[in-house]
Coordinates of C-alpha atoms and ligand atoms in Angstrom, one line a residue:
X29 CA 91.1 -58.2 54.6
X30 CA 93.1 -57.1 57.1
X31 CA 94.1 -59.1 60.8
X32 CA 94.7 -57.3 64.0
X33 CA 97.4 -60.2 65.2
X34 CA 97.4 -58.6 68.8
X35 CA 96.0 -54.9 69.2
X36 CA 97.9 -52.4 66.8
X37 CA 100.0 -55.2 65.1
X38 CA 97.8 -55.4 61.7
X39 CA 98.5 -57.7 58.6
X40 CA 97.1 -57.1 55.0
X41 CA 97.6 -60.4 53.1
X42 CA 98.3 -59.2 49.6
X43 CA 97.8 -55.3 50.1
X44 CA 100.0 -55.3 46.6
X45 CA 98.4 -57.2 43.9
X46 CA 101.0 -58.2 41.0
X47 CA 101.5 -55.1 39.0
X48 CA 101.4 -53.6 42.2
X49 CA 104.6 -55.5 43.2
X50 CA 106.3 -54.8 40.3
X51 CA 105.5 -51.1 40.4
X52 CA 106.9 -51.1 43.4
X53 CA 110.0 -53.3 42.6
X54 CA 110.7 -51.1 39.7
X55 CA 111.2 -47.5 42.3
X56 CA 112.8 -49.5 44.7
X57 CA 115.8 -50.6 41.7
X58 CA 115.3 -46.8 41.3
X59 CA 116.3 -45.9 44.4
X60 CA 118.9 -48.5 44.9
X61 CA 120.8 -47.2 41.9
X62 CA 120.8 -43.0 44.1
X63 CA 121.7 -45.4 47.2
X64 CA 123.3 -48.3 46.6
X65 CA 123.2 -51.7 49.0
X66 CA 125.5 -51.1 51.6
X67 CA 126.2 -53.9 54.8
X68 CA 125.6 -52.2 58.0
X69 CA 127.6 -53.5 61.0
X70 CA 126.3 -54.1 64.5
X71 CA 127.1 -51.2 67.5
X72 CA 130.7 -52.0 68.9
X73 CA 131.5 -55.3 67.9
X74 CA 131.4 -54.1 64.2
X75 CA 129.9 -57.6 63.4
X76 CA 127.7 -57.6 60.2
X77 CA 124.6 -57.8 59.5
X78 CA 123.3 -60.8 57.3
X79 CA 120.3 -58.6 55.6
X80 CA 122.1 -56.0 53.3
X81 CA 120.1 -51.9 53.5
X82 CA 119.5 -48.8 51.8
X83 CA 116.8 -45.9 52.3
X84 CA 114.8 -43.4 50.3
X85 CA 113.6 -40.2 52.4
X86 CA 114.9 -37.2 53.8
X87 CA 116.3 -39.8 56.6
X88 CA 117.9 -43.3 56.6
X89 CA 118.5 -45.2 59.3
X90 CA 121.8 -46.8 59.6
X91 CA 124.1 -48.9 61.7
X92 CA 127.7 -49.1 62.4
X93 CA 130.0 -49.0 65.5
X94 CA 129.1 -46.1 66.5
X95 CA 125.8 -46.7 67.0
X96 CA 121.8 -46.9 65.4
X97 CA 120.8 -43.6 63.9
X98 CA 119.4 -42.0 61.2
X99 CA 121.2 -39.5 59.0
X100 CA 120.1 -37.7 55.4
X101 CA 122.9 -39.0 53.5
X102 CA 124.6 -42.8 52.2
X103 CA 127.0 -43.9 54.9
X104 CA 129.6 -44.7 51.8
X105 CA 128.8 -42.4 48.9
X106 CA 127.8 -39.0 51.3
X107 CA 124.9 -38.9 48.6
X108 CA 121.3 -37.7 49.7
X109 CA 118.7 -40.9 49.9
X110 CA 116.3 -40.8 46.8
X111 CA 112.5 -39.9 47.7
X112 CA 110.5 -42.6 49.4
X113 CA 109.0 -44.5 46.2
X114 CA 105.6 -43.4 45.1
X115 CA 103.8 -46.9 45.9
X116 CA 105.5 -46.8 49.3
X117 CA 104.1 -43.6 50.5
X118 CA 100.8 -44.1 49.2
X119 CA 100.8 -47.5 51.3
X120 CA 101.4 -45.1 53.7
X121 CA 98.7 -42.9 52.5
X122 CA 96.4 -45.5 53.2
X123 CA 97.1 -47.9 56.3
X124 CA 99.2 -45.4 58.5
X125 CA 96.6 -43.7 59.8
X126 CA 98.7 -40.5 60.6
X127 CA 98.6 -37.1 59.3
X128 CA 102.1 -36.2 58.2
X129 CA 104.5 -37.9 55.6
X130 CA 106.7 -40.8 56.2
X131 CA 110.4 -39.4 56.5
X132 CA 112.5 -42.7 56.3
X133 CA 111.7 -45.6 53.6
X134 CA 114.3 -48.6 55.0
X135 CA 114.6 -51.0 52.2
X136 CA 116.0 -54.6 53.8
X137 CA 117.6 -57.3 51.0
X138 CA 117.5 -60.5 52.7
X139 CA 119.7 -63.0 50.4
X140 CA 118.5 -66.5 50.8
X141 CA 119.4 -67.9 54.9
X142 CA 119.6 -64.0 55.7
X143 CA 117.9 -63.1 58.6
X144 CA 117.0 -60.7 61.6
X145 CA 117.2 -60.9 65.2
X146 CA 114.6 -59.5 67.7
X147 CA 114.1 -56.1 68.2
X148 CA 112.2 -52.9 68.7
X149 CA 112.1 -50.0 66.4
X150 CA 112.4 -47.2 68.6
X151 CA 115.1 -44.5 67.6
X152 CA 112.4 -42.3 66.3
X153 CA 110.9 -39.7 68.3
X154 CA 107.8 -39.7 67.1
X155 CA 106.6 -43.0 68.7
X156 CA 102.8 -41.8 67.8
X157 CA 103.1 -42.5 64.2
X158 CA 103.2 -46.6 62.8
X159 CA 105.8 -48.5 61.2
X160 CA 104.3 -49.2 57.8
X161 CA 106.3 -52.5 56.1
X162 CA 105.8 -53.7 52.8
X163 CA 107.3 -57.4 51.4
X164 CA 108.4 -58.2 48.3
X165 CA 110.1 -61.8 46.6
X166 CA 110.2 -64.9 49.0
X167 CA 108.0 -65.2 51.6
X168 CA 109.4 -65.2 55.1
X169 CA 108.8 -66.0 58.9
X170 CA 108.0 -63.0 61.0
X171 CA 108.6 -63.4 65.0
X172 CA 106.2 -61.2 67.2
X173 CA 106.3 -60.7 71.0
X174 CA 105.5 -57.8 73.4
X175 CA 107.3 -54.4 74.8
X176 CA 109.6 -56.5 76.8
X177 CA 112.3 -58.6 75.4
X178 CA 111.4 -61.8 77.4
X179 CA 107.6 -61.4 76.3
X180 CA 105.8 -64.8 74.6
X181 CA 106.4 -64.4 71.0
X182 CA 104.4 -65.6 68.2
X183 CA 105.0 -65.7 64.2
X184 CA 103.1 -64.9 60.8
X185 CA 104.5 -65.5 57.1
X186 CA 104.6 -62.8 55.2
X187 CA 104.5 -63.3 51.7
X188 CA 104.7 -60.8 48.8
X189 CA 102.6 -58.0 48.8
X190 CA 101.9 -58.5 52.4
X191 CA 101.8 -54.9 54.3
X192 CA 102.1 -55.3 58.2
X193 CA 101.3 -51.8 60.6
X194 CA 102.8 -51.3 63.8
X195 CA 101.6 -48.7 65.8
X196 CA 99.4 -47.8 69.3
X197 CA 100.0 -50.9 71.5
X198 CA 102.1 -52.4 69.1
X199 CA 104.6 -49.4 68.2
X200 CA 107.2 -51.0 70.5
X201 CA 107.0 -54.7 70.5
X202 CA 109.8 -56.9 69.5
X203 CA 109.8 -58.2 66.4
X204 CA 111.6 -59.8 63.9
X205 CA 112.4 -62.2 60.6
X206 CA 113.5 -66.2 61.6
X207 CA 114.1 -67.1 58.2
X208 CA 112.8 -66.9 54.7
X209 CA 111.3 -70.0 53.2
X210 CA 113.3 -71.1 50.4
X211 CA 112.2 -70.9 46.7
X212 CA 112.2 -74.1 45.4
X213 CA 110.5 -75.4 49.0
X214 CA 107.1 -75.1 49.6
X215 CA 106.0 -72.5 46.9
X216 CA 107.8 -73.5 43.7
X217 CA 106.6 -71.7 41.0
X218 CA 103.9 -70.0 42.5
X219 CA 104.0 -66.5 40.7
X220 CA 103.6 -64.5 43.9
X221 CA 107.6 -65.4 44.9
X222 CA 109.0 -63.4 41.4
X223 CA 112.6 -62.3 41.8
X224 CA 111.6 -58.8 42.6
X225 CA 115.1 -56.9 41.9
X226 CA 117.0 -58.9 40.0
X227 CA 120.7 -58.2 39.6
X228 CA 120.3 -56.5 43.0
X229 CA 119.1 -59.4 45.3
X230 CA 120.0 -63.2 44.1
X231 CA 117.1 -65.5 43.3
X232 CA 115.0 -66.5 46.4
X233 CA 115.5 -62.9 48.3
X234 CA 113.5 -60.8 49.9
X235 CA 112.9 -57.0 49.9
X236 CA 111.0 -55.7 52.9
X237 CA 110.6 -51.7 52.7
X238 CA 109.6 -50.4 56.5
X239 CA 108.4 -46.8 56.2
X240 CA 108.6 -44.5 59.6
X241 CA 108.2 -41.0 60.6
X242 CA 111.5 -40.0 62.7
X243 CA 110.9 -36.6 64.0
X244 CA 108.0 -35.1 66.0
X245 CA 105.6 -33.9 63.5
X246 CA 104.3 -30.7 64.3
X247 CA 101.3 -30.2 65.6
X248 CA 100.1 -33.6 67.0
X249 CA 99.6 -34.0 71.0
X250 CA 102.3 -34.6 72.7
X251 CA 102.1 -37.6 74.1
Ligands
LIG202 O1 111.9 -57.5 57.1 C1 111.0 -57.3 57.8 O2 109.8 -57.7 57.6 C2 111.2 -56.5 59.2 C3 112.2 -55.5 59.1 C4 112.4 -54.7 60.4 O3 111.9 -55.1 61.4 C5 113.2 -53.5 60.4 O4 113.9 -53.2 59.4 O5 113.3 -52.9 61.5
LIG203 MN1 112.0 -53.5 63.0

């Protein structure tokens, strides 16, 4: 069933059921062995981030001192992304909502007390097309608030399996992850928190794959 949280901002609670997950799981190790981990740093203070990143598409978005962008090849091998995994871009398929194929699959590891700070995804051009995200492994606090980085902000837990859209009103709202909720806390054992990509993301991580379209895709209004 899925929630509109405000307009355009929708959850599906559980959109992946287990084997889903671990379909999933399995092309994301996939594409992580074409594209390994890498830590991107923040524009000019070259601080770095505390979630590690790869991608899968034709573009990956990236960060480093020189700025947010997206690019067709791994900032440290030079190697072309893999292609978006299967699962991922029949999510997309399904819950986007828009007519043309997802060109950038972001996959965000999120080691236990990893986190990420409010912001907007908006270095695409083609603002009419959702943000599609899909969680995998621990669950973890989401932070929501409007266009406008002083906007009331709100939060949801996502847990894994979860699929959140972002699009219309929603496209450019700030957003981001507080924390993740730790393992052996409040969901010990429950069989939904499996280590998703072991030997890739320690016990207790997350894996959040956020699919977007970058460039205008032809044919749609201009808007
Ligand atoms: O990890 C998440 O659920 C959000 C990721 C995100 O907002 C991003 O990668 O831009
Ligand atoms: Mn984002």
């Amino acid at each position: 069933m899925a929630v509109a949280l405000v307009p355009g901002l929708i959850h599906h609670p559980g959109y992946l059921d287990g084997p889903a997950r671990r379909r999933l799981a399995a092309e994301v190790a996939a594409a992580l062995a074409a594209a390994p981990p890498f830590t991107p740093t923040m524009p000019r203070t070259g601080k770095p981030f505390s979630v590690r990143m790869s991608n899968a598409g034709t573009l990956g978005w990236v960060s480093d001192v020189r700025g947010y962008r997206y690019q067709p090849a791994h900032p440290e091998t030079g190697a072309p992304w893999a292609p978006i995994p299967a699962s991922a871009l029949r999510a997309w398929a399904a819950l986007a909502g828009f007519p043309a194929e997802p060109e950038a699959c972001l996959i965000n590891l999120y080691a236990p007390g990893a986190r990420m700070g409010l912001h907007q995804d908006r270095d695409e051009a083609e603002l009419s097309a959702p943000v599609v995200s899909l969680s995998l492994g621990a669950p973890a606090l989401f932070r929501y608030g409007g266009p406008r980085r002083g906007d009331p902000t709100r939060s949801v837990r996502l847990m894994p399996g979860d699929a959140l859209v972002m699009g219309g009103p929603a496209r450019l709202i700030h957003h981001g992850i507080d924390r993740l909720y730790p393992a052996d806390d409040l969901l010990a054992d429950d069989p939904l928190t499996e280590d998703p990509l072991p030997g890739l993301l320690p016990a207790g991580g997350r894996c959040n794959l956020t699919l977007r379209r970058v460039t205008r895709a032809t044919g749609m209004p201009s808007s």
